[in-house]
Amino acid sequence: MPAPNGPIASCSVKISGVHYRTIWPIATGGVRVIDQSRLPFEFATVDLQTLEDAAGAIRTMVVRGAPLIGATAAYGIALAVRHDASDARLDEAERVLQATRPTAHNLTWALTRMRRALEGVLEEDRVAVAFGEAARICDADVEQCRSIGQHGVELIRSRFESTGHPVNVLTHCNAGWLACVDWGTALSPIYAAHDTGIAVHVWVDETRPRNQGAALTAFELAAHGVPHTVVADNLGGHLMQRGRVDMVIVGSDRTTAAGDVCNKVGTYLKALAAWDNGIPFYAALPASTIDWSLERGDDIPIEERPAEELTHIAGRTSRGTVETVRVVPETSPALNLAFDVTPARLVTALITERGVCAASRAGLQGLYPDRQALRQAPRQAPRASSASTP
Ligand code: MRU
């Protein structure tokens, strides 16, 4: 099924020769997404018809990745007003979507943008305006991610030209096209390098507990033909010590105005290892990920997800069925915090759609002079995981 959004030449992704985005509107008035909970074993799509469908898809990680969470939330608002365009339903939709996942800033960013677009719009016009704005959010994400690739590829190119060897990039989690609308953040420079003939090889952290690296990053790199190797989460430090990693590139779910980077849990340990071994550590992110109201990474709410994601693991059996098995003793409690914060001092640079900058207040403001960070007294954001966090 061809993806109906935008010219084919703008898409990075091919599955069995067909270009896809991760989300697009369909003729029934609903929205279609790729069901990421079934990858890498099955490539399937699922249709979202209602606000509850969209919120459920985000909550259960049928869709995931900061930019795609934002895009799905935007369409979630459009789906809500399709059935009831009242102010009350709009407020409810925002509340429901905001509560789905607490860490990725793109969610709040997209909901704010939808609210602004709908301000003062008559009820009878709200559906068209909401779908139009959601489509613009998606198109902008595609363009921003493409642009991140164009800036980030220069870092890979310069390493390639100085060594003459394939560039080994280590990445964590999935920050590719599946996490965005197209191209990806951390993977966009890698696709750009591969597509322009720069030899690149990717070390793919498996990314327990949900295995976004092993399941999703490996899937999309394979689909694009990019050389890669899946490694256990704990191997990165050793590979760095042995000179087998040239740079680390990760995505970000929320970046503070001072350049602290919140990303999938385990990212911080990779940054520490990179620092110790003098290896550049980059975070790639669009502006929609920057939370200008926060200075300190400590104030970012860290999502706590069900312990079952850690105590169980899914895989395909030799019979071809996908099954979930328990890997932790029945009596052992488990803590599943989904993100961690890498302090700006460990980040060599940020790769954004506007260029590469220092991970600092000055660096970000140099690229975004139009976005004044809110200079406010440090505030304590509510912690999503307070109940069971030691
Ligand atoms: O829990 P997930 O799968 O939504 O987490 C995704 C990540 O942490 C990505 O690395 C992140 O969204 C980076 S930006 C594409």
XYZ file of C-alpha atoms and ligand atoms in Angstrom:
405
model
C 0.000 0.000 0.000
C 1.655 3.287 -1.023
C 1.970 5.931 1.651
C -0.256 8.792 0.522
C 1.612 11.536 2.341
C 3.914 13.715 0.284
C 6.007 12.933 -2.743
C 7.696 9.562 -2.715
C 11.091 11.188 -3.112
C 10.710 12.723 0.355
C 10.490 9.340 2.046
C 13.484 7.450 3.385
C 11.724 4.244 4.110
C 11.073 1.242 1.945
C 9.453 -1.944 3.139
C 9.408 -4.555 0.374
C 9.925 -1.772 -2.143
C 7.110 0.448 -0.852
C 7.702 3.833 0.761
C 6.015 4.439 4.104
C 5.603 7.109 6.673
C 4.731 5.911 10.167
C 1.349 7.699 10.286
C -1.050 8.965 7.643
C -4.741 9.889 7.265
C -7.012 7.448 5.419
C -10.194 7.777 3.391
C -12.496 6.610 6.209
C -11.616 9.775 8.127
C -9.328 7.856 10.478
C -5.564 7.569 10.672
C -3.340 4.576 9.878
C -0.153 3.723 11.765
C 2.432 0.952 11.642
C 1.871 -1.420 14.580
C 5.325 -1.349 16.172
C 4.340 -3.823 18.869
C 4.413 -6.551 16.194
C 7.813 -5.728 14.740
C 10.192 -7.250 13.814
C 8.113 -10.396 13.391
C 5.263 -8.921 11.380
C 4.832 -5.677 9.424
C 1.220 -4.667 10.011
C -0.773 -1.466 10.164
C -3.626 -0.524 12.463
C -6.375 2.056 11.973
C -7.146 4.666 14.621
C -10.710 5.996 14.428
C -11.209 7.678 17.791
C -9.433 9.662 20.467
C -9.356 6.522 22.599
C -7.699 4.583 19.762
C -4.975 7.217 19.471
C -4.392 7.442 23.229
C -4.320 3.640 23.515
C -1.805 3.363 20.660
C 0.549 5.769 22.443
C 0.072 4.206 25.881
C 0.646 0.628 24.713
C 3.495 1.609 22.380
C 1.850 0.554 19.152
C 3.421 3.902 18.245
C 6.396 5.214 20.193
C 9.386 7.520 19.846
C 9.129 11.158 20.833
C 8.276 12.772 17.460
C 5.775 10.049 16.532
C 4.100 10.328 19.941
C 3.625 14.054 19.192
C 2.291 13.376 15.693
C -0.143 10.732 16.955
C -1.367 13.038 19.717
C -2.008 15.745 17.117
C -4.130 13.336 15.076
C -5.739 12.186 18.354
C -7.134 15.709 18.768
C -8.404 15.635 15.170
C -10.074 12.253 15.746
C -11.719 13.587 18.906
C -13.243 16.617 17.215
C -14.414 14.450 14.312
C -16.925 12.869 16.712
C -17.602 15.839 18.980
C -16.165 19.281 18.258
C -17.278 20.904 21.515
C -14.906 22.796 23.822
C -15.553 20.207 26.529
C -14.468 17.321 24.287
C -11.396 19.266 23.192
C -10.382 19.784 26.827
C -10.986 16.124 27.584
C -8.976 15.016 24.546
C -6.021 17.110 25.643
C -6.199 15.670 29.165
C -6.455 12.076 27.959
C -3.583 12.405 25.502
C -1.357 14.336 27.907
C -1.686 11.497 30.432
C -0.500 8.766 28.030
C 3.257 9.074 28.436
C 4.987 11.643 30.664
C 8.562 11.998 29.415
C 8.636 12.879 25.698
C 8.256 16.642 25.348
C 6.889 16.351 21.823
C 3.561 15.276 23.315
C 3.036 18.558 25.179
C 4.500 20.482 22.256
C 2.051 18.949 19.750
C -0.961 19.397 22.044
C -0.059 23.050 22.600
C 0.252 23.560 18.864
C -3.129 21.932 18.231
C -4.780 24.060 20.912
C -3.368 27.243 19.377
C -4.497 26.209 15.896
C -8.045 25.597 17.140
C -8.319 28.734 19.261
C -11.288 30.832 18.123
C -12.259 28.334 15.394
C -15.991 27.664 15.035
C -17.080 24.123 15.960
C -18.136 23.356 12.379
C -14.665 24.200 11.085
C -12.671 22.354 13.739
C -12.298 19.010 11.972
C -10.713 20.510 8.871
C -8.464 22.794 10.915
C -7.362 19.977 13.235
C -6.554 17.521 10.447
C -4.745 20.303 8.567
C -2.604 21.185 11.573
C -1.802 17.530 12.338
C -0.683 17.066 8.732
C 1.534 20.163 8.977
C 3.093 18.814 12.185
C 3.901 15.580 10.346
C 5.295 17.334 7.278
C 7.436 19.585 9.463
C 8.780 16.572 11.350
C 9.794 14.914 8.077
C 11.617 18.036 6.961
C 13.302 18.567 10.334
C 14.506 14.974 10.531
C 15.813 15.155 6.958
C 17.668 18.300 7.911
C 19.136 16.677 11.062
C 20.533 14.066 8.684
C 22.112 16.699 6.458
C 23.881 18.352 9.405
C 24.818 15.149 11.177
C 26.268 13.473 8.102
C 29.114 16.007 8.086
C 30.316 14.628 11.437
C 30.379 11.122 9.983
C 31.971 12.317 6.747
C 34.780 14.094 8.532
C 35.583 10.978 10.573
C 35.495 8.863 7.404
C 37.807 11.236 5.562
C 40.296 11.380 8.418
C 40.540 7.602 8.927
C 39.566 6.120 5.556
C 37.836 3.325 7.478
C 34.137 2.573 7.814
C 32.753 4.732 10.613
C 31.444 2.737 13.569
C 28.481 4.480 15.175
C 26.918 3.143 18.364
C 23.256 3.940 18.966
C 20.806 3.169 21.767
C 17.082 2.464 21.531
C 15.282 3.344 18.305
C 15.626 6.891 17.071
C 15.040 6.064 13.434
C 12.113 6.597 11.075
C 9.894 4.352 13.170
C 10.274 6.775 16.092
C 9.422 9.776 13.900
C 7.248 10.352 10.842
C 10.157 9.609 8.504
C 14.004 9.551 8.429
C 14.527 9.525 12.208
C 16.735 11.639 14.435
C 19.861 9.664 15.415
C 19.566 7.406 12.373
C 18.969 10.204 9.864
C 22.704 11.128 9.605
C 23.460 7.416 9.264
C 21.005 7.022 6.375
C 22.425 10.167 4.776
C 25.967 8.771 5.116
C 25.037 5.375 3.718
C 23.100 6.919 0.834
C 26.037 9.134 -0.184
C 28.551 6.295 -0.188
C 30.232 6.914 3.182
C 31.048 3.526 4.693
C 29.210 3.290 7.977
C 28.517 0.440 10.389
C 26.108 0.680 13.339
C 26.453 -1.000 16.726
C 22.823 -1.438 17.784
C 22.241 -1.678 21.537
C 19.512 -4.254 22.129
C 17.862 -1.789 24.575
C 16.235 -3.879 27.248
C 13.580 -4.149 28.479
C 11.488 -3.560 25.355
C 14.310 -4.222 22.909
C 13.656 -1.228 20.655
C 17.211 -1.589 19.344
C 17.128 -5.300 18.582
C 13.557 -5.235 17.290
C 13.149 -1.852 15.608
C 16.531 -0.258 14.868
C 17.878 -3.532 13.481
C 14.667 -3.949 11.446
C 14.875 -0.557 9.821
C 18.639 -0.603 9.217
C 18.245 -4.013 7.571
C 15.352 -2.726 5.444
C 17.574 0.159 4.275
C 20.628 -2.055 3.740
C 22.833 -0.336 6.339
C 25.542 -2.624 7.821
C 24.867 -3.142 11.515
C 25.424 -5.513 14.433
C 23.129 -5.952 17.429
C 24.999 -5.992 20.739
C 24.001 -6.574 24.340
C 23.377 -3.341 26.187
C 26.422 -3.968 28.339
C 28.941 -4.384 25.515
C 29.292 -0.740 24.479
C 31.904 0.144 27.108
C 34.148 -2.719 26.053
C 33.807 -1.846 22.363
C 34.794 1.721 23.153
C 37.852 0.616 25.154
C 38.991 -1.497 22.209
C 38.694 1.368 19.701
C 35.723 -0.148 17.898
C 33.381 2.837 18.280
C 34.069 6.121 16.443
C 31.089 8.024 17.789
C 27.816 7.577 19.655
C 24.612 9.101 18.263
C 21.370 8.847 20.231
C 18.005 10.594 20.107
C 16.301 12.569 22.851
C 12.835 12.508 24.356
C 13.276 15.768 26.176
C 16.178 18.216 26.111
C 16.409 21.005 28.656
C 17.192 24.617 27.813
C 20.676 23.994 29.262
C 21.319 20.956 27.046
C 20.688 18.023 29.407
C 19.396 15.098 27.341
C 16.720 12.665 28.521
C 16.602 9.496 26.432
C 15.911 5.776 26.780
C 17.287 4.303 29.993
C 20.891 3.213 29.528
C 21.875 6.223 27.449
C 23.651 7.834 30.427
C 25.927 4.809 30.889
C 26.943 5.013 27.229
C 27.736 8.692 27.638
C 29.933 7.942 30.667
C 31.808 5.264 28.765
C 32.212 7.552 25.748
C 33.560 10.325 27.995
C 36.051 7.986 29.631
C 37.300 6.825 26.244
C 37.377 10.240 24.530
C 34.688 9.262 22.034
C 32.280 11.922 20.741
C 28.732 11.531 22.066
C 26.004 13.285 20.054
C 22.272 13.655 20.660
C 20.134 14.305 17.564
C 16.831 16.088 18.092
C 14.295 18.408 16.497
C 13.263 21.625 18.291
C 9.947 20.000 19.255
C 11.936 17.953 21.784
C 13.414 20.969 23.577
C 11.623 21.920 26.782
C 12.509 25.597 27.124
C 10.771 25.759 30.503
C 13.221 23.351 32.138
C 16.805 24.025 33.042
C 17.749 20.878 34.908
C 17.466 17.332 33.663
C 16.612 16.306 37.227
C 13.239 18.003 36.795
C 12.184 15.837 33.849
C 9.454 13.343 34.815
C 10.718 9.818 34.268
C 8.118 7.330 33.098
C 7.697 4.143 35.092
C 6.285 1.346 32.973
C 4.803 -2.010 33.979
C 7.264 -4.416 35.597
C 6.070 -7.102 33.154
C 8.094 -5.422 30.409
C 11.179 -6.393 32.400
C 10.131 -9.694 33.912
C 8.938 -11.085 30.566
C 10.345 -11.173 27.067
C 8.700 -11.843 23.699
C 10.184 -13.737 20.795
C 9.434 -15.979 17.854
C 9.625 -19.692 18.534
C 10.980 -22.295 16.117
C 7.324 -23.076 15.319
C 6.923 -19.525 14.040
C 4.601 -18.343 16.788
C 5.364 -15.215 18.811
C 5.292 -15.971 22.517
C 6.042 -14.151 25.737
C 7.992 -15.920 28.462
C 8.969 -14.995 32.008
C 12.701 -14.498 32.669
C 12.644 -13.357 36.325
C 11.680 -15.436 39.388
C 7.991 -15.086 40.279
C 8.866 -13.702 43.705
C 11.336 -10.983 42.642
C 10.043 -7.434 42.358
C 11.207 -5.394 39.348
C 11.550 -1.664 38.697
C 11.063 -0.467 35.133
C 12.031 3.177 34.723
C 12.052 3.937 31.017
C 14.393 6.917 30.658
C 17.499 8.509 32.142
C 19.185 11.882 31.850
C 22.611 12.515 30.375
C 24.012 15.783 31.755
C 25.052 18.324 29.118
C 28.699 18.096 30.224
C 28.862 14.554 28.797
C 27.306 15.527 25.439
C 29.835 16.562 22.787
C 27.191 18.372 20.714
C 23.522 18.451 19.778
C 22.533 17.790 16.166
C 19.387 19.755 15.344
C 17.476 20.709 12.210
C 19.187 24.119 12.398
C 22.716 22.772 12.741
C 25.142 21.375 15.301
C 25.620 23.218 18.588
C 27.170 22.861 22.011
C 24.942 21.144 24.567
C 24.515 24.279 26.624
C 22.171 27.205 27.101
C 24.453 29.376 24.924
C 24.701 26.695 22.247
C 20.942 26.241 21.990
C 20.214 29.953 22.088
C 22.732 30.515 19.311
C 20.666 28.236 17.074
C 17.256 29.285 18.410
C 17.501 33.022 19.171
C 13.744 33.162 18.597
C 13.122 30.755 21.496
C 13.949 32.462 24.761
C 14.236 29.931 27.547
C 11.937 30.739 30.437
C 14.239 31.961 33.160
C 12.271 30.838 36.137
C 13.076 29.568 39.579
C 13.869 25.851 39.407
C 10.636 23.970 39.854
C 9.949 20.408 40.841
C 8.035 18.667 38.076
C 5.832 15.867 39.393
C 7.611 12.534 39.159
C 5.602 9.922 37.351
C 7.343 7.162 39.224
C 7.507 8.413 42.761
C 5.598 5.555 44.354
C 8.124 2.798 43.922
C 11.338 4.622 43.103
C 13.956 3.956 45.758
O 9.933 4.361 24.966
P 10.152 4.771 23.547
O 10.368 3.615 22.622
O 9.097 5.732 23.054
O 11.507 5.576 23.621
C 12.051 6.107 22.467
C 13.389 6.678 22.678
O 13.912 6.755 23.750
C 14.042 7.236 21.469
O 15.425 7.102 21.570
C 13.631 8.677 21.393
O 12.289 8.871 21.214
C 14.539 9.433 20.593
S 13.907 10.524 19.371
C 13.410 9.633 18.056
